[in-house]
mmCIF file of C-alpha atoms in Angstrom:
data_model
loop_
_atom_site.group_PDB
_atom_site.id
_atom_site.type_symbol
_atom_site.label_atom_id
_atom_site.label_comp_id
_atom_site.label_asym_id
_atom_site.label_seq_id
_atom_site.Cartn_x
_atom_site.Cartn_y
_atom_site.Cartn_z
ATOM 1 C CA MET A 1 -41.552 -14.294 74.028
ATOM 2 C CA LYS A 2 -39.803 -11.682 76.166
ATOM 3 C CA VAL A 3 -36.489 -12.861 74.754
ATOM 4 C CA ILE A 4 -37.759 -12.442 71.179
ATOM 5 C CA ILE A 5 -39.029 -8.935 71.888
ATOM 6 C CA LEU A 6 -35.755 -8.059 73.573
ATOM 7 C CA LEU A 7 -33.763 -9.368 70.585
ATOM 8 C CA PHE A 8 -35.944 -7.363 68.205
ATOM 9 C CA PHE A 9 -35.205 -4.155 70.100
ATOM 10 C CA ILE A 10 -31.500 -4.898 70.045
ATOM 11 C CA ILE A 11 -31.121 -6.152 66.420
ATOM 12 C CA TYR A 12 -33.373 -3.607 64.667
ATOM 13 C CA PRO A 13 -31.484 -0.455 65.788
ATOM 14 C CA LEU A 14 -28.160 -2.232 65.223
ATOM 15 C CA SER A 15 -29.042 -3.122 61.622
ATOM 16 C CA PHE A 16 -30.184 0.456 61.041
ATOM 17 C CA ILE A 17 -26.859 1.805 62.324
ATOM 18 C CA LEU A 18 -24.888 -0.655 60.154
ATOM 19 C CA ALA A 19 -26.872 0.351 57.087
ATOM 20 C CA LEU A 20 -26.145 4.015 57.717
ATOM 21 C CA ASN A 21 -22.419 3.283 58.093
ATOM 22 C CA ALA A 22 -22.376 1.335 54.840
ATOM 23 C CA HIS A 23 -24.053 4.214 53.018
ATOM 24 C CA ALA A 24 -21.574 6.669 54.457
ATOM 25 C CA ALA A 25 -18.692 4.476 53.341
ATOM 26 C CA THR A 26 -19.879 4.462 49.696
ATOM 27 C CA SER A 27 -20.670 8.155 49.469
ATOM 28 C CA THR A 28 -17.375 9.440 50.907
ATOM 29 C CA PRO A 29 -14.466 7.308 49.628
ATOM 30 C CA SER A 30 -11.245 7.146 51.536
ATOM 31 C CA PRO A 31 -8.158 8.957 50.107
ATOM 32 C CA VAL A 32 -6.768 5.636 48.842
ATOM 33 C CA GLU A 33 -10.020 4.830 47.044
ATOM 34 C CA ALA A 34 -10.053 8.315 45.528
ATOM 35 C CA GLN A 35 -6.513 7.809 44.238
ATOM 36 C CA ILE A 36 -7.465 4.425 42.722
ATOM 37 C CA GLY A 37 -10.453 6.017 41.003
ATOM 38 C CA GLU A 38 -8.309 8.808 39.615
ATOM 39 C CA LEU A 39 -5.737 6.287 38.376
ATOM 40 C CA LYS A 40 -8.483 4.249 36.692
ATOM 41 C CA ASP A 41 -9.735 7.363 34.909
ATOM 42 C CA ARG A 42 -6.216 8.253 33.743
ATOM 43 C CA ILE A 43 -5.602 4.719 32.447
ATOM 44 C CA ALA A 44 -8.939 4.706 30.618
ATOM 45 C CA SER A 45 -8.135 8.086 29.073
ATOM 46 C CA ARG A 46 -4.657 6.917 27.986
ATOM 47 C CA VAL A 47 -6.067 3.684 26.498
ATOM 48 C CA ALA A 48 -8.623 5.720 24.533
ATOM 49 C CA GLN A 49 -5.830 8.007 23.333
ATOM 50 C CA LEU A 50 -3.656 5.053 22.284
ATOM 51 C CA LYS A 51 -6.559 3.499 20.404
ATOM 52 C CA LEU A 52 -7.120 6.790 18.597
ATOM 53 C CA VAL A 53 -3.511 7.219 17.459
ATOM 54 C CA GLU A 54 -1.416 4.651 15.616
ATOM 55 C CA LYS A 55 1.871 4.585 13.726
ATOM 56 C CA ARG A 56 1.513 4.683 9.964
ATOM 57 C CA GLY A 57 3.660 5.129 6.894
ATOM 58 C CA ILE A 58 2.333 6.569 3.636
ATOM 59 C CA ILE A 59 3.640 7.522 0.213
ATOM 60 C CA GLY A 60 2.154 10.420 -1.705
ATOM 61 C CA ILE A 61 2.675 13.218 -4.173
ATOM 62 C CA VAL A 62 2.719 16.776 -2.817
ATOM 63 C CA ASN A 63 -0.374 18.779 -3.739
ATOM 64 C CA ASP A 64 -0.020 21.710 -1.421
ATOM 65 C CA LEU A 65 2.225 22.783 1.433
ATOM 66 C CA SER A 66 2.778 25.394 4.117
ATOM 67 C CA ASP A 67 5.298 25.704 6.987
ATOM 68 C CA THR A 68 3.315 23.325 9.164
ATOM 69 C CA GLN A 69 1.250 21.213 6.799
ATOM 70 C CA ILE A 70 1.682 19.144 3.630
ATOM 71 C CA THR A 71 -1.205 17.829 1.555
ATOM 72 C CA LEU A 72 -0.473 14.650 -0.372
ATOM 73 C CA THR A 73 -2.291 12.450 -2.843
ATOM 74 C CA ASP A 74 -1.506 8.874 -1.831
ATOM 75 C CA VAL A 75 -1.090 5.852 -4.122
ATOM 76 C CA LYS A 76 -4.848 5.185 -3.989
ATOM 77 C CA GLY A 77 -5.684 8.743 -5.000
ATOM 78 C CA ASN A 78 -6.830 9.824 -1.527
ATOM 79 C CA THR A 79 -5.950 13.255 -0.116
ATOM 80 C CA ARG A 80 -3.831 12.971 3.039
ATOM 81 C CA PHE A 81 -3.060 15.753 5.511
ATOM 82 C CA VAL A 82 0.375 15.718 7.112
ATOM 83 C CA ASP A 83 1.275 17.969 10.045
ATOM 84 C CA VAL A 84 4.877 19.007 10.536
ATOM 85 C CA ASP A 85 6.397 20.181 13.815
ATOM 86 C CA GLU A 86 9.854 20.800 15.296
ATOM 87 C CA LEU A 87 10.352 17.065 15.912
ATOM 88 C CA THR A 88 9.790 16.099 12.257
ATOM 89 C CA LYS A 89 12.976 14.844 10.583
ATOM 90 C CA PHE A 90 13.550 15.426 6.858
ATOM 91 C CA ASN A 91 15.633 13.236 4.545
ATOM 92 C CA GLY A 92 16.445 14.229 0.972
ATOM 93 C CA SER A 93 16.799 11.674 -1.819
ATOM 94 C CA SER A 94 20.421 12.690 -2.402
ATOM 95 C CA ASN A 95 23.060 13.083 0.274
ATOM 96 C CA SER A 96 23.947 16.598 -0.841
ATOM 97 C CA GLY A 97 23.354 18.943 2.054
ATOM 98 C CA SER A 98 20.395 19.336 4.361
ATOM 99 C CA PHE A 99 16.788 18.899 3.344
ATOM 100 C CA GLY A 100 13.884 20.630 5.017
ATOM 101 C CA ILE A 101 10.283 21.626 4.432
ATOM 102 C CA SER A 102 11.462 24.640 2.419
ATOM 103 C CA ASP A 103 12.992 22.206 -0.116
ATOM 104 C CA VAL A 104 9.710 20.348 -0.657
ATOM 105 C CA LYS A 105 7.928 21.275 -3.895
ATOM 106 C CA LYS A 106 4.552 20.483 -5.408
ATOM 107 C CA GLY A 107 4.793 17.259 -7.393
ATOM 108 C CA ASP A 108 7.514 15.732 -5.184
ATOM 109 C CA THR A 109 6.993 12.167 -3.998
ATOM 110 C CA LEU A 110 7.337 11.830 -0.220
ATOM 111 C CA GLY A 111 7.390 8.946 2.204
ATOM 112 C CA VAL A 112 5.885 9.994 5.534
ATOM 113 C CA LEU A 113 6.162 8.047 8.798
ATOM 114 C CA GLY A 114 4.229 9.354 11.759
ATOM 115 C CA LEU A 115 1.338 9.202 14.154
ATOM 116 C CA TYR A 116 -2.046 8.878 12.506
ATOM 117 C CA ASN A 117 -5.055 10.202 14.397
ATOM 118 C CA LYS A 118 -8.100 8.158 13.474
ATOM 119 C CA GLN A 119 -10.474 10.924 14.520
ATOM 120 C CA SER A 120 -8.887 13.863 12.701
ATOM 121 C CA ARG A 121 -7.432 11.588 9.955
ATOM 122 C CA ARG A 122 -4.208 13.574 10.034
ATOM 123 C CA ILE A 123 -0.661 12.316 10.349
ATOM 124 C CA LEU A 124 1.762 14.044 12.669
ATOM 125 C CA ALA A 125 4.985 13.425 10.736
ATOM 126 C CA ARG A 126 8.002 12.114 12.632
ATOM 127 C CA SER A 127 9.995 11.449 9.452
ATOM 128 C CA ILE A 128 9.605 12.743 5.901
ATOM 129 C CA SER A 129 11.752 11.361 3.070
ATOM 130 C CA GLU A 130 11.984 12.496 -0.515
ATOM 131 C CA LEU A 131 11.467 9.406 -2.703
ATOM 132 C CA SER A 132 12.317 8.601 -6.270
ATOM 133 C CA LEU A 133 10.177 5.547 -6.980
ATOM 134 C CA SER A 134 10.084 3.433 -10.106
ATOM 135 C CA LYS A 135 6.883 3.006 -12.050
ATOM 136 C CA MET A 136 5.703 -0.614 -11.810
ATOM 137 C CA ILE A 137 3.150 -1.709 -14.397
ATOM 138 C CA ASN A 138 1.990 -4.860 -16.120
ATOM 139 C CA GLY A 139 0.076 -5.550 -19.289
ATOM 140 C CA ASP A 140 0.083 -7.278 -22.657
ATOM 141 C CA ILE A 141 2.565 -6.441 -25.382
ATOM 142 C CA VAL A 142 0.676 -4.672 -28.147
ATOM 143 C CA THR A 143 3.416 -3.750 -30.609
ATOM 144 C CA ILE A 144 7.155 -4.245 -30.882
ATOM 145 C CA ASP A 145 9.505 -1.903 -32.711
ATOM 146 C CA PRO A 146 12.782 -3.854 -32.963
ATOM 147 C CA ASP A 147 14.597 -1.052 -34.795
ATOM 148 C CA ASN A 148 14.222 1.371 -31.899
ATOM 149 C CA PHE A 149 14.168 -1.168 -29.052
ATOM 150 C CA VAL A 150 10.718 -0.015 -28.042
ATOM 151 C CA PHE A 151 7.527 -1.920 -27.339
ATOM 152 C CA ASN A 152 4.036 -0.833 -26.349
ATOM 153 C CA ILE A 153 1.912 -2.443 -23.683
ATOM 154 C CA ALA A 154 -1.768 -2.171 -22.797
ATOM 155 C CA THR A 155 -2.648 -2.407 -19.118
ATOM 156 C CA VAL A 156 -5.792 -3.895 -17.627
ATOM 157 C CA LYS A 157 -7.182 -0.339 -17.435
ATOM 158 C CA ASN A 158 -6.609 -0.009 -21.196
ATOM 159 C CA GLU A 159 -3.819 2.503 -20.691
ATOM 160 C CA GLN A 160 -1.001 2.256 -23.205
ATOM 161 C CA PHE A 161 2.647 2.815 -22.355
ATOM 162 C CA GLU A 162 5.682 2.969 -24.599
ATOM 163 C CA ILE A 163 8.545 1.023 -23.069
ATOM 164 C CA SER A 164 12.119 1.852 -24.067
ATOM 165 C CA VAL A 165 14.768 -0.784 -23.591
ATOM 166 C CA ASP A 166 18.504 -0.063 -23.540
ATOM 167 C CA THR A 167 21.704 -1.824 -22.558
ATOM 168 C CA LYS A 168 21.045 -1.192 -18.865
ATOM 169 C CA THR A 169 17.646 -2.874 -18.995
ATOM 170 C CA LYS A 170 17.567 -6.318 -17.419
ATOM 171 C CA THR A 171 15.134 -8.615 -19.235
ATOM 172 C CA LEU A 172 13.966 -11.752 -17.452
ATOM 173 C CA SER A 173 11.659 -14.523 -18.564
ATOM 174 C CA TYR A 174 9.589 -16.844 -16.373
ATOM 175 C CA ASP A 175 10.522 -20.452 -17.045
ATOM 176 C CA LYS A 176 7.488 -22.638 -16.398
ATOM 177 C CA GLU A 177 9.504 -25.837 -15.908
ATOM 178 C CA SER A 178 12.000 -24.575 -13.352
ATOM 179 C CA GLN A 179 9.491 -22.013 -11.999
ATOM 180 C CA GLU A 180 12.257 -19.437 -11.973
ATOM 181 C CA LEU A 181 13.143 -16.193 -13.671
ATOM 182 C CA VAL A 182 15.852 -16.688 -16.286
ATOM 183 C CA ARG A 183 17.807 -14.175 -18.358
ATOM 184 C CA SER A 184 16.188 -13.177 -21.613
ATOM 185 C CA GLY A 185 16.421 -10.376 -24.152
ATOM 186 C CA PHE A 186 14.450 -7.864 -26.173
ATOM 187 C CA SER A 187 14.589 -10.058 -29.300
ATOM 188 C CA LYS A 188 12.606 -12.795 -27.531
ATOM 189 C CA LEU A 189 9.612 -10.595 -26.743
ATOM 190 C CA LYS A 190 6.429 -11.428 -28.652
ATOM 191 C CA VAL A 191 3.171 -9.563 -29.181
ATOM 192 C CA ASN A 192 0.381 -10.542 -26.752
ATOM 193 C CA GLU A 193 2.754 -11.852 -24.076
ATOM 194 C CA LYS A 194 2.154 -10.793 -20.495
ATOM 195 C CA VAL A 195 4.889 -8.474 -19.285
ATOM 196 C CA PHE A 196 5.837 -6.639 -16.090
ATOM 197 C CA VAL A 197 7.929 -3.482 -16.305
ATOM 198 C CA LYS A 198 9.823 -1.434 -13.719
ATOM 199 C CA GLY A 199 11.350 1.837 -14.824
ATOM 200 C CA ASN A 200 11.373 5.591 -14.810
ATOM 201 C CA ILE A 201 8.635 7.692 -16.333
ATOM 202 C CA ASN A 202 9.849 10.023 -19.050
ATOM 203 C CA LYS A 203 9.693 13.601 -17.724
ATOM 204 C CA GLU A 204 8.274 14.963 -20.969
ATOM 205 C CA ASP A 205 5.777 12.192 -21.698
ATOM 206 C CA LYS A 206 4.214 10.257 -18.812
ATOM 207 C CA LYS A 207 3.173 7.491 -21.187
ATOM 208 C CA LYS A 208 6.794 6.640 -21.910
ATOM 209 C CA ILE A 209 8.869 4.523 -19.553
ATOM 210 C CA ASP A 210 12.607 3.892 -19.639
ATOM 211 C CA ALA A 211 12.739 0.295 -18.442
ATOM 212 C CA ASP A 212 15.134 -0.861 -15.756
ATOM 213 C CA LYS A 213 13.647 -4.313 -15.631
ATOM 214 C CA VAL A 214 11.320 -6.302 -17.896
ATOM 215 C CA ILE A 215 9.789 -9.616 -16.794
ATOM 216 C CA VAL A 216 8.018 -11.551 -19.510
ATOM 217 C CA PHE A 217 5.703 -14.561 -19.190
ATOM 218 C CA PRO A 218 5.915 -16.410 -22.537
ATOM 219 C CA ASP A 219 3.322 -18.983 -21.480
ATOM 220 C CA ILE A 220 0.709 -16.404 -20.602
ATOM 221 C CA VAL A 221 -0.566 -15.021 -23.869
ATOM 222 C CA LYS A 222 -3.636 -12.885 -24.331
ATOM 223 C CA PRO A 223 -6.173 -15.127 -26.175
ATOM 224 C CA THR A 224 -7.649 -12.461 -28.439
ATOM 225 C CA PRO A 225 -5.167 -10.746 -30.745
ATOM 226 C CA VAL A 226 -4.591 -7.042 -30.323
ATOM 227 C CA THR A 227 -3.488 -4.407 -32.830
ATOM 228 C CA GLN A 228 -0.379 -5.271 -34.827
ATOM 229 C CA LEU A 229 1.784 -2.685 -36.531
ATOM 230 C CA SER A 230 2.412 -4.972 -39.525
ATOM 231 C CA SER A 231 -1.256 -5.069 -40.549
ATOM 232 C CA PRO A 232 -2.667 -1.565 -40.688
ATOM 233 C CA ILE A 233 -6.421 -1.390 -40.169
ATOM 234 C CA PRO A 234 -8.496 0.289 -42.847
ATOM 235 C CA SER A 235 -10.283 3.249 -41.371
ATOM 236 C CA PRO A 236 -12.910 4.531 -43.773
ATOM 237 C CA VAL A 237 -14.287 7.898 -42.784
ATOM 238 C CA THR A 238 -18.020 8.310 -43.000
ATOM 239 C CA SER A 239 -19.638 11.622 -43.675
ATOM 240 C CA THR A 240 -22.502 12.586 -41.360
ATOM 241 C CA GLY A 241 -23.758 15.223 -43.716
ATOM 242 C CA SER A 242 -23.214 17.893 -41.080
ATOM 243 C CA GLY A 243 -19.650 18.567 -41.986
ATOM 244 C CA LYS A 244 -18.320 16.319 -39.178
ATOM 245 C CA LYS A 245 -16.665 13.060 -40.033
ATOM 246 C CA LEU A 246 -16.953 10.085 -37.716
ATOM 247 C CA THR A 247 -14.464 7.257 -37.512
ATOM 248 C CA PRO A 248 -16.303 3.925 -37.141
ATOM 249 C CA ILE A 249 -15.500 1.680 -34.170
ATOM 250 C CA ILE A 250 -13.666 -1.404 -35.314
ATOM 251 C CA LYS A 251 -13.944 -4.563 -33.211
ATOM 252 C CA TYR A 252 -11.145 -7.090 -33.307
ATOM 253 C CA MET B 1 -9.366 -12.876 -10.832
ATOM 254 C CA PHE B 2 -9.379 -13.551 -7.106
ATOM 255 C CA LEU B 3 -6.575 -12.187 -4.925
ATOM 256 C CA ALA B 4 -6.617 -11.492 -1.185
ATOM 257 C CA LEU B 5 -3.551 -10.197 0.622
ATOM 258 C CA ASP B 6 -3.406 -11.013 4.342
ATOM 259 C CA GLU B 7 0.023 -9.554 5.029
ATOM 260 C CA PRO B 8 1.590 -7.052 5.111
ATOM 261 C CA LYS B 9 -1.063 -4.625 6.292
ATOM 262 C CA ASP B 10 -1.305 -1.399 4.345
ATOM 263 C CA GLU B 11 0.543 1.572 5.892
ATOM 264 C CA ASN B 12 2.019 -0.563 8.678
ATOM 265 C CA ILE B 13 5.400 0.370 10.136
ATOM 266 C CA TYR B 14 7.576 -2.625 10.983
ATOM 267 C CA ASP B 15 10.622 -2.692 13.247
ATOM 268 C CA THR B 16 12.198 -5.540 11.246
ATOM 269 C CA ARG B 17 13.399 -5.328 7.659
ATOM 270 C CA VAL B 18 12.128 -8.762 6.652
ATOM 271 C CA VAL B 19 8.345 -8.957 6.488
ATOM 272 C CA LYS B 20 5.973 -11.689 5.429
ATOM 273 C CA VAL B 21 3.840 -11.435 2.309
ATOM 274 C CA SER B 22 0.965 -13.903 2.348
ATOM 275 C CA GLY B 23 -2.477 -14.315 0.904
ATOM 276 C CA LYS B 24 -4.759 -16.400 -1.225
ATOM 277 C CA THR B 25 -5.514 -16.633 -4.929
ATOM 278 C CA GLU B 26 -6.589 -19.194 -7.493
ATOM 279 C CA ALA B 27 -4.574 -22.430 -7.362
ATOM 280 C CA ASP B 28 -3.323 -22.239 -10.964
ATOM 281 C CA ALA B 29 -2.370 -18.564 -10.834
ATOM 282 C CA ILE B 30 1.144 -17.134 -10.636
ATOM 283 C CA ILE B 31 1.993 -14.510 -8.046
ATOM 284 C CA VAL B 32 4.376 -11.703 -8.998
ATOM 285 C CA ILE B 33 5.726 -9.482 -6.227
ATOM 286 C CA LEU B 34 7.508 -6.289 -7.225
ATOM 287 C CA THR B 35 9.329 -3.958 -4.871
ATOM 288 C CA GLU B 36 11.672 -1.099 -5.652
ATOM 289 C CA ASN B 37 14.751 -3.306 -5.460
ATOM 290 C CA ASN B 38 13.479 -6.812 -5.986
ATOM 291 C CA GLU B 39 11.020 -9.032 -7.785
ATOM 292 C CA GLU B 40 9.761 -12.499 -6.981
ATOM 293 C CA VAL B 41 7.547 -14.976 -8.789
ATOM 294 C CA LEU B 42 5.896 -17.800 -6.868
ATOM 295 C CA ASN B 43 3.267 -20.467 -7.301
ATOM 296 C CA PRO B 44 0.470 -20.851 -4.764
ATOM 297 C CA THR B 45 -0.372 -24.176 -3.097
ATOM 298 C CA LYS B 46 -3.281 -26.367 -4.222
ATOM 299 C CA ASN B 47 -5.501 -24.334 -1.899
ATOM 300 C CA GLY B 48 -4.346 -21.103 -3.502
ATOM 301 C CA ASP B 49 -2.352 -20.003 -0.451
ATOM 302 C CA PHE B 50 0.962 -18.265 -0.956
ATOM 303 C CA SER B 51 3.593 -16.946 1.402
ATOM 304 C CA THR B 52 7.071 -15.475 1.130
ATOM 305 C CA THR B 53 9.181 -12.740 2.669
ATOM 306 C CA ILE B 54 10.491 -9.460 1.325
ATOM 307 C CA THR B 55 13.211 -7.177 2.601
ATOM 308 C CA LEU B 56 12.287 -3.552 3.160
ATOM 309 C CA ASP B 57 14.388 -0.447 2.716
ATOM 310 C CA THR B 58 14.473 2.078 5.544
ATOM 311 C CA GLY B 59 11.392 4.287 5.392
ATOM 312 C CA ALA B 60 8.323 3.876 3.209
ATOM 313 C CA ASN B 61 8.293 1.109 0.587
ATOM 314 C CA SER B 62 5.786 0.447 -2.158
ATOM 315 C CA ILE B 63 5.031 -3.196 -2.888
ATOM 316 C CA GLN B 64 2.898 -4.544 -5.687
ATOM 317 C CA VAL B 65 1.425 -8.062 -5.581
ATOM 318 C CA THR B 66 -0.183 -9.360 -8.794
ATOM 319 C CA ALA B 67 -1.991 -12.631 -9.420
ATOM 320 C CA VAL B 68 -1.799 -13.709 -13.061
ATOM 321 C CA ALA B 69 -4.256 -16.296 -14.401
ATOM 322 C CA LYS B 70 -3.459 -18.722 -17.228
ATOM 323 C CA ASN B 71 -5.687 -16.730 -19.578
ATOM 324 C CA GLY B 72 -3.776 -13.538 -18.801
ATOM 325 C CA ASP B 73 -6.287 -11.990 -16.410
ATOM 326 C CA THR B 74 -4.623 -10.116 -13.569
ATOM 327 C CA ASN B 75 -5.461 -8.622 -10.214
ATOM 328 C CA THR B 76 -3.002 -6.279 -8.527
ATOM 329 C CA ILE B 77 -2.893 -5.086 -4.924
ATOM 330 C CA GLU B 78 -0.504 -2.273 -4.024
ATOM 331 C CA ARG B 79 0.533 -1.612 -0.437
ATOM 332 C CA THR B 80 2.733 0.872 1.359
ATOM 333 C CA VAL B 81 4.880 -0.792 4.016
ATOM 334 C CA SER B 82 7.523 0.950 6.105
ATOM 335 C CA TYR B 83 10.551 -0.047 8.106
ATOM 336 C CA SER B 84 11.794 2.071 10.977
ATOM 337 C CA SER B 85 13.943 1.226 13.972
ATOM 338 C CA GLU B 86 13.080 4.529 15.618
ATOM 339 C CA ASN B 87 10.620 4.599 18.480
ATOM 340 C CA PHE B 88 8.200 7.475 18.154
#
């Protein structure tokens, strides 16, 4: 019994002292531990920063610009804010002379590569290039004018474009058997065929395209016929009695 | 008309010129890929999967992938994909 009491008096104060030491060790870290903690914080901060910023490349048309900022409308119609600094490199579409932000105009098409901040949704441009991109559309051939080497197409959005073909235009046709594109020509185009066109938009009329390349799919034909030039549609005009004349909707 | 494009990711910057274009559509559709300098037509597998590669120009490139059904229906996905060897 005496031994037990003696042990109690020895162990109890010892455990109390050890507990105090342990507490002291956690509340005042050593210099090494402090450095590790600081390093951990810096790594966490850098990781958060890296997650927030990523490399991106966009294409857009210039809406507005200043010495340090360009506002673009991208291919999806979204407004994009591009920041420009002293590290931003500029490349013109032609090799004639230098190209800088002062040469950028509203309506220009630019390709921007840079660092996109997910929080601010802005791109810090590292490279800005002036682009001259072809228009790429597809649709069904609506009319063909063989005299003027022109055909009209209707896109899935019901937009109509007039396509001009000249000697520089390369016309290809998809051959179902060989599953390859083969050489073709304007004379082989037929109304209602599916067609893909790459070319340059006419500066005066954005609904006109000078075709560089035409790819036609003779086996993919729109099932319902569309308007044909050879059969003009009668369009009787009905009087409303109020002086205005309405053109009736004709379904095909 | 079903079309899903797995690669390339929109607005990605690649450090190689040749990038993969892959996705899924209807098995009997035709896939048409148009870029500024090239065009490719391919047929998907029986599962509707398709895969090919395209070569990018330096800088930002616009690519257009269209699935065309037998009845003429189409679905087009347009992506901006860039190539740069610079490290920024």
